Amino acid sequence: MSGTIEVKPAPPAPVVKQAVASTRIRRPSRWTEARRSFRRHWQLYLLIIIPLAYFVIFKYIPISNAVIAFKNYSPIKGPWGSDWVGFKNFELFFQNPVFWTLVKNTFLLAAYTVLASFPIPIILAVALNEIRQGFFKKTVQLVTYAPYFISTVVVVSMTILVLSPRIGFVDDAIGLFGIPSIDFLGDPNYFRHIYVWSDVWQTTGYSAVIYLAALAGIDPALHESAKIDGASRIRRIMHVDLPGIMPTAVIILVLGVGNIMSIGFEKAFLLQNPLNLAQSEIIATYVYKTGLLNADFSMATAVGLFNSVINLFLLLGVNFAAKRITGNGLWS
């Protein structure tokens, strides 16, 4: 007897849902991390309180009073109660006949200072780094570093005495060669040279210390490898020392160009006289005369704000260019 056996499929197995417990890791909040960091490194935080307070009190808080550049400032009404005039002070400054003279004098003087004071400390630092005689090296460092501690007033006084047409030894020295007396301080064409090279003499030793510290951080194995490959001293300087201090040099150059319109007021004002005003009148001295002597605080603030904005754009532009060319800058 034949028959078919019908096999029924087995029912599907029930789906077992397993509850997966998701463990979520909670990261500590920023305030928690800050408290932990403060408890762990409270000595370091204590050290930065005074510098931070200095910048807040003397740099950031006064920024709020820059609003008087857009107002007709009255000492009675105060910075916030004075009448609003918008960009009138800036327009008056741009229309002033001395505007382009001030900008030209400031830019040329600052650019001359940067170009002259940038390579000389590098040359001095590399030369000192190659000296092996300790006494001579320390003597040169002392002689070049000491002028940095001389105040600007004393430096200007020394410069005036040295270059005086009546009692200065420079005038006596050139007189030995039959050259007639020259009034260096009264001739506008000599003002920039006197300013720049007196500044180079005063700051070269200090700047060289920064580069010496950078040279000390170069791995000695690089020099040993270069010696094994037969590289001369000049080759080692060109291919080991200079690339090693390049990041430091770029940062110093960017900072120097960023302050190119903020050339020092003290030395320019002290070396200034009615005969050399054609080149010695810069934005800093103009702000002093306009704000303090003429009591036009709104105009002086407007000129100073204009100068700061130009510095900001120069800093950003040079930092961008340095980042693209060398890969080094003030920030990433």
mmCIF file of C-alpha atoms in Angstrom:
data_model
loop_
_atom_site.group_PDB
_atom_site.id
_atom_site.type_symbol
_atom_site.label_atom_id
_atom_site.label_comp_id
_atom_site.label_asym_id
_atom_site.label_seq_id
_atom_site.Cartn_x
_atom_site.Cartn_y
_atom_site.Cartn_z
ATOM 1 C CA MET A 1 0.000 0.000 0.000
ATOM 2 C CA SER A 2 1.650 3.114 -1.180
ATOM 3 C CA GLY A 3 0.947 6.493 0.257
ATOM 4 C CA THR A 4 2.546 9.846 0.502
ATOM 5 C CA ILE A 5 3.797 11.044 3.763
ATOM 6 C CA GLU A 6 3.316 14.740 4.125
ATOM 7 C CA VAL A 7 6.111 16.324 6.050
ATOM 8 C CA LYS A 8 5.113 19.558 7.640
ATOM 9 C CA PRO A 9 7.825 22.146 7.985
ATOM 10 C CA ALA A 10 8.940 22.873 11.466
ATOM 11 C CA PRO A 11 7.678 26.104 12.844
ATOM 12 C CA PRO A 12 10.241 28.920 12.872
ATOM 13 C CA ALA A 13 12.239 29.259 16.003
ATOM 14 C CA PRO A 14 11.125 32.133 18.120
ATOM 15 C CA VAL A 15 13.377 35.206 17.814
ATOM 16 C CA VAL A 16 15.041 35.804 21.066
ATOM 17 C CA LYS A 17 15.605 39.477 21.610
ATOM 18 C CA GLN A 18 18.612 40.003 23.687
ATOM 19 C CA ALA A 19 18.763 43.258 25.455
ATOM 20 C CA VAL A 20 22.154 44.715 24.792
ATOM 21 C CA ALA A 21 23.123 46.973 27.573
ATOM 22 C CA SER A 22 24.848 49.942 26.026
ATOM 23 C CA THR A 23 27.520 51.245 28.233
ATOM 24 C CA ARG A 24 27.971 54.937 27.540
ATOM 25 C CA ILE A 25 31.221 56.455 28.740
ATOM 26 C CA ARG A 26 30.641 59.875 30.143
ATOM 27 C CA ARG A 27 33.517 62.255 29.619
ATOM 28 C CA PRO A 28 34.136 64.762 32.370
ATOM 29 C CA SER A 29 32.991 68.272 31.674
ATOM 30 C CA ARG A 30 35.411 71.040 30.882
ATOM 31 C CA TRP A 31 34.913 72.579 34.314
ATOM 32 C CA THR A 32 35.809 69.239 35.910
ATOM 33 C CA GLU A 33 38.935 68.950 33.783
ATOM 34 C CA ALA A 34 39.840 72.558 34.608
ATOM 35 C CA ARG A 35 39.489 71.917 38.344
ATOM 36 C CA ARG A 36 41.619 68.802 38.108
ATOM 37 C CA SER A 37 44.260 70.650 36.105
ATOM 38 C CA PHE A 38 44.262 73.531 38.581
ATOM 39 C CA ARG A 39 44.682 71.190 41.570
ATOM 40 C CA ARG A 40 47.483 69.372 39.806
ATOM 41 C CA HIS A 41 49.379 72.412 38.441
ATOM 42 C CA TRP A 42 48.281 75.237 40.725
ATOM 43 C CA GLN A 43 51.837 76.584 40.983
ATOM 44 C CA LEU A 44 51.965 77.235 37.235
ATOM 45 C CA TYR A 45 48.553 78.923 37.271
ATOM 46 C CA LEU A 46 49.712 81.112 40.137
ATOM 47 C CA LEU A 47 52.698 82.271 38.094
ATOM 48 C CA ILE A 48 50.565 83.543 35.210
ATOM 49 C CA ILE A 49 48.210 85.621 37.373
ATOM 50 C CA ILE A 50 50.410 88.744 37.361
ATOM 51 C CA PRO A 51 51.150 88.737 33.583
ATOM 52 C CA LEU A 52 47.492 88.009 32.870
ATOM 53 C CA ALA A 53 46.390 90.852 35.154
ATOM 54 C CA TYR A 54 48.838 93.191 33.409
ATOM 55 C CA PHE A 55 47.395 92.477 29.980
ATOM 56 C CA VAL A 56 43.805 92.707 31.194
ATOM 57 C CA ILE A 57 44.284 95.992 33.071
ATOM 58 C CA PHE A 58 46.647 97.818 30.734
ATOM 59 C CA LYS A 59 45.798 96.288 27.342
ATOM 60 C CA TYR A 60 42.245 94.963 27.145
ATOM 61 C CA ILE A 61 40.314 97.312 29.421
ATOM 62 C CA PRO A 62 41.655 100.467 27.677
ATOM 63 C CA ILE A 63 40.399 99.083 24.349
ATOM 64 C CA SER A 64 36.868 99.971 25.409
ATOM 65 C CA ASN A 65 37.834 103.655 25.561
ATOM 66 C CA ALA A 66 38.900 103.591 21.907
ATOM 67 C CA VAL A 67 35.280 104.506 21.207
ATOM 68 C CA ILE A 68 36.279 108.172 21.584
ATOM 69 C CA ALA A 69 37.826 107.888 18.117
ATOM 70 C CA PHE A 70 34.244 107.952 16.834
ATOM 71 C CA LYS A 71 33.099 110.746 19.149
ATOM 72 C CA ASN A 72 33.705 114.400 19.840
ATOM 73 C CA TYR A 73 35.278 113.672 23.184
ATOM 74 C CA SER A 74 34.500 115.937 26.095
ATOM 75 C CA PRO A 75 36.263 115.360 29.441
ATOM 76 C CA ILE A 76 33.091 116.507 31.212
ATOM 77 C CA LYS A 77 30.764 114.048 29.444
ATOM 78 C CA GLY A 78 33.269 111.193 29.425
ATOM 79 C CA PRO A 79 33.982 108.579 26.741
ATOM 80 C CA TRP A 80 30.443 107.210 26.637
ATOM 81 C CA GLY A 81 28.537 110.449 27.077
ATOM 82 C CA SER A 82 30.305 112.430 24.367
ATOM 83 C CA ASP A 83 28.578 113.193 21.067
ATOM 84 C CA TRP A 84 28.844 110.557 18.346
ATOM 85 C CA VAL A 85 30.483 111.810 15.119
ATOM 86 C CA GLY A 86 31.153 108.522 13.307
ATOM 87 C CA PHE A 87 34.174 108.495 11.003
ATOM 88 C CA LYS A 88 34.611 112.266 10.980
ATOM 89 C CA ASN A 89 37.936 112.139 12.848
ATOM 90 C CA PHE A 90 39.305 109.571 10.415
ATOM 91 C CA GLU A 91 38.195 111.662 7.428
ATOM 92 C CA LEU A 92 39.886 114.746 8.855
ATOM 93 C CA PHE A 93 43.094 112.800 9.352
ATOM 94 C CA PHE A 94 43.028 111.331 5.838
ATOM 95 C CA GLN A 95 42.417 114.800 4.384
ATOM 96 C CA ASN A 96 45.245 116.325 6.410
ATOM 97 C CA PRO A 97 48.172 117.387 4.160
ATOM 98 C CA VAL A 98 50.629 115.657 6.522
ATOM 99 C CA PHE A 99 48.859 112.271 6.288
ATOM 100 C CA TRP A 100 51.013 110.760 3.549
ATOM 101 C CA THR A 101 54.164 112.283 5.028
ATOM 102 C CA LEU A 102 53.447 110.647 8.381
ATOM 103 C CA VAL A 103 52.690 107.261 6.819
ATOM 104 C CA LYS A 104 55.779 107.418 4.576
ATOM 105 C CA ASN A 105 58.125 108.462 7.367
ATOM 106 C CA THR A 106 56.765 105.823 9.747
ATOM 107 C CA PHE A 107 56.870 103.006 7.205
ATOM 108 C CA LEU A 108 60.332 103.813 5.849
ATOM 109 C CA LEU A 109 61.839 104.213 9.307
ATOM 110 C CA ALA A 110 60.291 100.982 10.590
ATOM 111 C CA ALA A 111 61.139 98.991 7.459
ATOM 112 C CA TYR A 112 64.728 100.242 7.595
ATOM 113 C CA THR A 113 64.924 99.194 11.249
ATOM 114 C CA VAL A 114 63.569 95.697 10.563
ATOM 115 C CA LEU A 115 65.833 95.089 7.561
ATOM 116 C CA ALA A 116 68.932 96.278 9.416
ATOM 117 C CA SER A 117 68.262 94.684 12.794
ATOM 118 C CA PHE A 118 67.071 91.274 11.528
ATOM 119 C CA PRO A 119 70.181 89.692 9.906
ATOM 120 C CA ILE A 120 72.902 91.192 12.113
ATOM 121 C CA PRO A 121 71.930 89.309 15.337
ATOM 122 C CA ILE A 122 71.813 86.067 13.343
ATOM 123 C CA ILE A 123 75.323 86.674 12.007
ATOM 124 C CA LEU A 124 76.603 87.528 15.495
ATOM 125 C CA ALA A 125 74.959 84.453 17.045
ATOM 126 C CA VAL A 126 76.352 82.092 14.401
ATOM 127 C CA ALA A 127 79.823 83.615 14.787
ATOM 128 C CA LEU A 128 79.714 83.294 18.586
ATOM 129 C CA ASN A 129 78.482 79.721 18.281
ATOM 130 C CA GLU A 130 81.589 78.827 16.267
ATOM 131 C CA ILE A 131 83.996 80.321 18.823
ATOM 132 C CA ARG A 132 85.514 77.708 21.096
ATOM 133 C CA GLN A 133 87.611 80.024 23.308
ATOM 134 C CA GLY A 134 85.389 80.662 26.314
ATOM 135 C CA PHE A 135 86.943 83.906 27.579
ATOM 136 C CA PHE A 136 86.775 85.675 24.218
ATOM 137 C CA LYS A 137 83.220 84.442 23.590
ATOM 138 C CA LYS A 138 81.975 85.662 26.972
ATOM 139 C CA THR A 139 83.725 89.019 26.506
ATOM 140 C CA VAL A 140 82.082 89.587 23.131
ATOM 141 C CA GLN A 141 78.694 88.603 24.550
ATOM 142 C CA LEU A 142 79.113 91.020 27.449
ATOM 143 C CA VAL A 143 80.217 93.913 25.240
ATOM 144 C CA THR A 144 77.363 93.414 22.743
ATOM 145 C CA TYR A 145 74.683 92.666 25.353
ATOM 146 C CA ALA A 146 75.455 95.534 27.759
ATOM 147 C CA PRO A 147 74.013 98.379 25.593
ATOM 148 C CA TYR A 148 70.554 96.808 25.870
ATOM 149 C CA PHE A 149 70.405 97.897 29.523
ATOM 150 C CA ILE A 150 71.122 101.538 28.692
ATOM 151 C CA SER A 151 67.975 103.652 28.719
ATOM 152 C CA THR A 152 66.792 105.343 25.544
ATOM 153 C CA VAL A 153 67.378 108.795 27.016
ATOM 154 C CA VAL A 154 71.027 107.975 27.762
ATOM 155 C CA VAL A 155 71.530 106.475 24.279
ATOM 156 C CA VAL A 156 70.123 109.610 22.647
ATOM 157 C CA SER A 157 72.293 111.819 24.876
ATOM 158 C CA MET A 158 75.376 109.814 23.883
ATOM 159 C CA THR A 159 74.389 110.056 20.223
ATOM 160 C CA ILE A 160 73.963 113.832 20.430
ATOM 161 C CA LEU A 161 77.347 114.234 22.127
ATOM 162 C CA VAL A 162 79.117 111.985 19.621
ATOM 163 C CA LEU A 163 77.569 113.651 16.548
ATOM 164 C CA SER A 164 77.614 117.222 17.787
ATOM 165 C CA PRO A 165 79.195 119.538 15.167
ATOM 166 C CA ARG A 166 81.093 121.416 17.881
ATOM 167 C CA ILE A 167 82.235 118.870 20.488
ATOM 168 C CA GLY A 168 81.586 115.491 18.841
ATOM 169 C CA PHE A 169 84.594 113.322 17.976
ATOM 170 C CA VAL A 170 82.963 112.206 14.705
ATOM 171 C CA ASP A 171 83.209 115.747 13.389
ATOM 172 C CA ASP A 172 86.832 115.916 14.532
ATOM 173 C CA ALA A 173 87.605 112.579 12.858
ATOM 174 C CA ILE A 174 86.194 113.529 9.470
ATOM 175 C CA GLY A 175 87.965 116.878 9.753
ATOM 176 C CA LEU A 176 91.304 115.018 9.630
ATOM 177 C CA PHE A 177 90.443 113.999 6.058
ATOM 178 C CA GLY A 178 89.591 117.526 5.000
ATOM 179 C CA ILE A 179 85.819 116.984 5.105
ATOM 180 C CA PRO A 180 83.927 120.072 6.253
ATOM 181 C CA SER A 181 81.807 119.965 9.393
ATOM 182 C CA ILE A 182 78.455 118.166 9.024
ATOM 183 C CA ASP A 183 75.409 118.805 11.170
ATOM 184 C CA PHE A 184 74.221 115.187 11.392
ATOM 185 C CA LEU A 185 71.395 115.973 13.821
ATOM 186 C CA GLY A 186 70.096 118.923 11.821
ATOM 187 C CA ASP A 187 70.172 117.350 8.360
ATOM 188 C CA PRO A 188 66.930 115.360 7.708
ATOM 189 C CA ASN A 189 68.793 112.958 5.394
ATOM 190 C CA TYR A 190 70.820 111.564 8.311
ATOM 191 C CA PHE A 191 67.941 111.094 10.741
ATOM 192 C CA ARG A 192 66.943 107.564 9.668
ATOM 193 C CA HIS A 193 70.546 106.338 9.624
ATOM 194 C CA ILE A 194 71.205 107.725 13.111
ATOM 195 C CA TYR A 195 67.987 106.222 14.475
ATOM 196 C CA VAL A 196 68.421 102.777 12.915
ATOM 197 C CA TRP A 197 72.102 102.147 13.594
ATOM 198 C CA SER A 198 71.933 103.398 17.162
ATOM 199 C CA ASP A 199 69.043 100.960 17.633
ATOM 200 C CA VAL A 200 71.061 98.143 16.033
ATOM 201 C CA TRP A 201 73.977 98.877 18.370
ATOM 202 C CA GLN A 202 71.650 98.786 21.375
ATOM 203 C CA THR A 203 69.616 95.647 20.598
ATOM 204 C CA THR A 204 71.899 93.336 18.591
ATOM 205 C CA GLY A 205 73.432 91.609 21.605
ATOM 206 C CA TYR A 206 70.049 90.929 23.199
ATOM 207 C CA SER A 207 68.580 89.530 19.986
ATOM 208 C CA ALA A 208 71.648 87.341 19.453
ATOM 209 C CA VAL A 209 71.000 85.599 22.786
ATOM 210 C CA ILE A 210 67.681 84.310 21.431
ATOM 211 C CA TYR A 211 69.390 82.807 18.394
ATOM 212 C CA LEU A 212 72.182 81.355 20.550
ATOM 213 C CA ALA A 213 69.519 79.537 22.566
ATOM 214 C CA ALA A 214 68.039 78.188 19.329
ATOM 215 C CA LEU A 215 71.483 77.075 18.139
ATOM 216 C CA ALA A 216 72.055 75.266 21.434
ATOM 217 C CA GLY A 217 68.963 73.167 20.734
ATOM 218 C CA ILE A 218 70.317 71.749 17.464
ATOM 219 C CA ASP A 219 71.205 68.064 17.681
ATOM 220 C CA PRO A 220 75.042 67.679 17.745
ATOM 221 C CA ALA A 221 74.656 64.455 15.756
ATOM 222 C CA LEU A 222 73.763 66.554 12.712
ATOM 223 C CA HIS A 223 77.126 68.311 12.884
ATOM 224 C CA GLU A 224 78.930 65.019 13.403
ATOM 225 C CA SER A 225 77.221 63.518 10.379
ATOM 226 C CA ALA A 226 78.097 66.574 8.303
ATOM 227 C CA LYS A 227 81.752 66.314 9.392
ATOM 228 C CA ILE A 228 81.838 62.635 8.409
ATOM 229 C CA ASP A 229 80.439 63.576 4.992
ATOM 230 C CA GLY A 230 83.264 66.087 4.594
ATOM 231 C CA ALA A 231 81.241 69.277 5.002
ATOM 232 C CA SER A 232 83.265 72.384 5.731
ATOM 233 C CA ARG A 233 82.408 74.833 8.523
ATOM 234 C CA ILE A 234 80.618 77.139 6.090
ATOM 235 C CA ARG A 235 78.591 74.203 4.736
ATOM 236 C CA ARG A 236 77.599 73.147 8.250
ATOM 237 C CA ILE A 237 76.454 76.678 9.016
ATOM 238 C CA MET A 238 74.438 76.894 5.789
ATOM 239 C CA HIS A 239 72.831 73.448 5.977
ATOM 240 C CA VAL A 240 72.631 72.715 9.724
ATOM 241 C CA ASP A 241 72.693 75.901 11.805
ATOM 242 C CA LEU A 242 70.580 78.216 9.654
ATOM 243 C CA PRO A 243 67.784 75.674 9.026
ATOM 244 C CA GLY A 244 67.828 74.865 12.742
ATOM 245 C CA ILE A 245 67.130 78.467 13.783
ATOM 246 C CA MET A 246 64.763 79.194 10.902
ATOM 247 C CA PRO A 247 61.534 78.745 12.963
ATOM 248 C CA THR A 248 62.820 81.198 15.582
ATOM 249 C CA ALA A 249 63.944 83.676 12.926
ATOM 250 C CA VAL A 250 60.587 83.532 11.161
ATOM 251 C CA ILE A 251 58.660 84.222 14.361
ATOM 252 C CA ILE A 252 60.905 87.188 15.235
ATOM 253 C CA LEU A 253 60.555 88.545 11.692
ATOM 254 C CA VAL A 254 56.773 88.214 11.751
ATOM 255 C CA LEU A 255 56.583 90.007 15.095
ATOM 256 C CA GLY A 256 58.927 92.715 13.827
ATOM 257 C CA VAL A 257 56.883 93.324 10.695
ATOM 258 C CA GLY A 258 53.685 93.223 12.762
ATOM 259 C CA ASN A 259 55.000 96.196 14.734
ATOM 260 C CA ILE A 260 56.339 97.977 11.681
ATOM 261 C CA MET A 261 53.973 100.930 12.106
ATOM 262 C CA SER A 262 54.498 101.107 15.880
ATOM 263 C CA ILE A 263 58.036 102.404 15.719
ATOM 264 C CA GLY A 264 59.351 103.590 19.069
ATOM 265 C CA PHE A 265 58.188 107.038 20.143
ATOM 266 C CA GLU A 266 60.893 107.881 22.686
ATOM 267 C CA LYS A 267 63.964 107.871 20.469
ATOM 268 C CA ALA A 268 62.219 109.547 17.529
ATOM 269 C CA PHE A 269 60.883 112.312 19.766
ATOM 270 C CA LEU A 270 64.219 112.872 21.541
ATOM 271 C CA LEU A 271 66.184 113.013 18.282
ATOM 272 C CA GLN A 272 63.613 115.297 16.705
ATOM 273 C CA ASN A 273 64.284 119.002 16.188
ATOM 274 C CA PRO A 274 62.813 121.729 13.939
ATOM 275 C CA LEU A 275 65.483 121.079 11.288
ATOM 276 C CA ASN A 276 64.834 117.359 10.711
ATOM 277 C CA LEU A 277 61.024 117.348 11.016
ATOM 278 C CA ALA A 278 60.714 116.434 7.338
ATOM 279 C CA GLN A 279 61.764 112.841 8.186
ATOM 280 C CA SER A 280 61.505 112.619 11.975
ATOM 281 C CA GLU A 281 57.782 113.362 12.238
ATOM 282 C CA ILE A 282 56.108 109.954 12.485
ATOM 283 C CA ILE A 283 52.670 108.778 13.589
ATOM 284 C CA ALA A 284 53.747 108.231 17.219
ATOM 285 C CA THR A 285 55.081 111.783 17.622
ATOM 286 C CA TYR A 286 52.047 113.200 15.808
ATOM 287 C CA VAL A 287 49.695 111.380 18.204
ATOM 288 C CA TYR A 288 51.617 112.788 21.170
ATOM 289 C CA LYS A 289 51.472 116.343 19.888
ATOM 290 C CA THR A 290 47.818 116.089 18.845
ATOM 291 C CA GLY A 291 46.542 114.308 21.940
ATOM 292 C CA LEU A 292 48.586 115.731 24.802
ATOM 293 C CA LEU A 293 49.869 119.069 23.566
ATOM 294 C CA ASN A 294 46.784 120.122 21.588
ATOM 295 C CA ALA A 295 44.311 118.177 23.788
ATOM 296 C CA ASP A 296 42.505 116.762 20.717
ATOM 297 C CA PHE A 297 41.938 113.344 22.259
ATOM 298 C CA SER A 298 39.449 112.109 19.668
ATOM 299 C CA MET A 299 41.778 112.792 16.740
ATOM 300 C CA ALA A 300 44.758 111.273 18.552
ATOM 301 C CA THR A 301 42.765 108.130 19.330
ATOM 302 C CA ALA A 302 41.586 107.877 15.737
ATOM 303 C CA VAL A 303 45.164 108.109 14.447
ATOM 304 C CA GLY A 304 46.354 105.527 16.959
ATOM 305 C CA LEU A 305 43.486 103.180 16.061
ATOM 306 C CA PHE A 306 44.272 103.540 12.373
ATOM 307 C CA ASN A 307 47.895 102.673 13.128
ATOM 308 C CA SER A 308 46.885 99.576 15.118
ATOM 309 C CA VAL A 309 44.617 98.309 12.324
ATOM 310 C CA ILE A 310 47.443 98.648 9.793
ATOM 311 C CA ASN A 311 49.730 96.702 12.157
ATOM 312 C CA LEU A 312 47.119 93.956 12.485
ATOM 313 C CA PHE A 313 46.792 93.485 8.732
ATOM 314 C CA LEU A 314 50.569 93.513 8.290
ATOM 315 C CA LEU A 315 50.940 90.882 11.015
ATOM 316 C CA LEU A 316 48.303 88.607 9.482
ATOM 317 C CA GLY A 317 49.668 89.056 5.974
ATOM 318 C CA VAL A 318 53.307 88.367 6.858
ATOM 319 C CA ASN A 319 52.348 85.411 9.052
ATOM 320 C CA PHE A 320 50.309 83.937 6.180
ATOM 321 C CA ALA A 321 53.187 84.435 3.731
ATOM 322 C CA ALA A 322 55.711 82.930 6.155
ATOM 323 C CA LYS A 323 53.427 79.958 6.758
ATOM 324 C CA ARG A 324 53.094 79.311 3.035
ATOM 325 C CA ILE A 325 56.801 79.746 2.259
ATOM 326 C CA THR A 326 58.571 78.200 5.260
ATOM 327 C CA GLY A 327 55.820 76.285 7.032
ATOM 328 C CA ASN A 328 56.459 78.219 10.249
ATOM 329 C CA GLY A 329 54.288 80.937 11.776
ATOM 330 C CA LEU A 330 52.889 82.351 14.977
ATOM 331 C CA TRP A 331 49.979 79.918 14.969
ATOM 332 C CA SER A 332 48.799 76.936 12.956
#
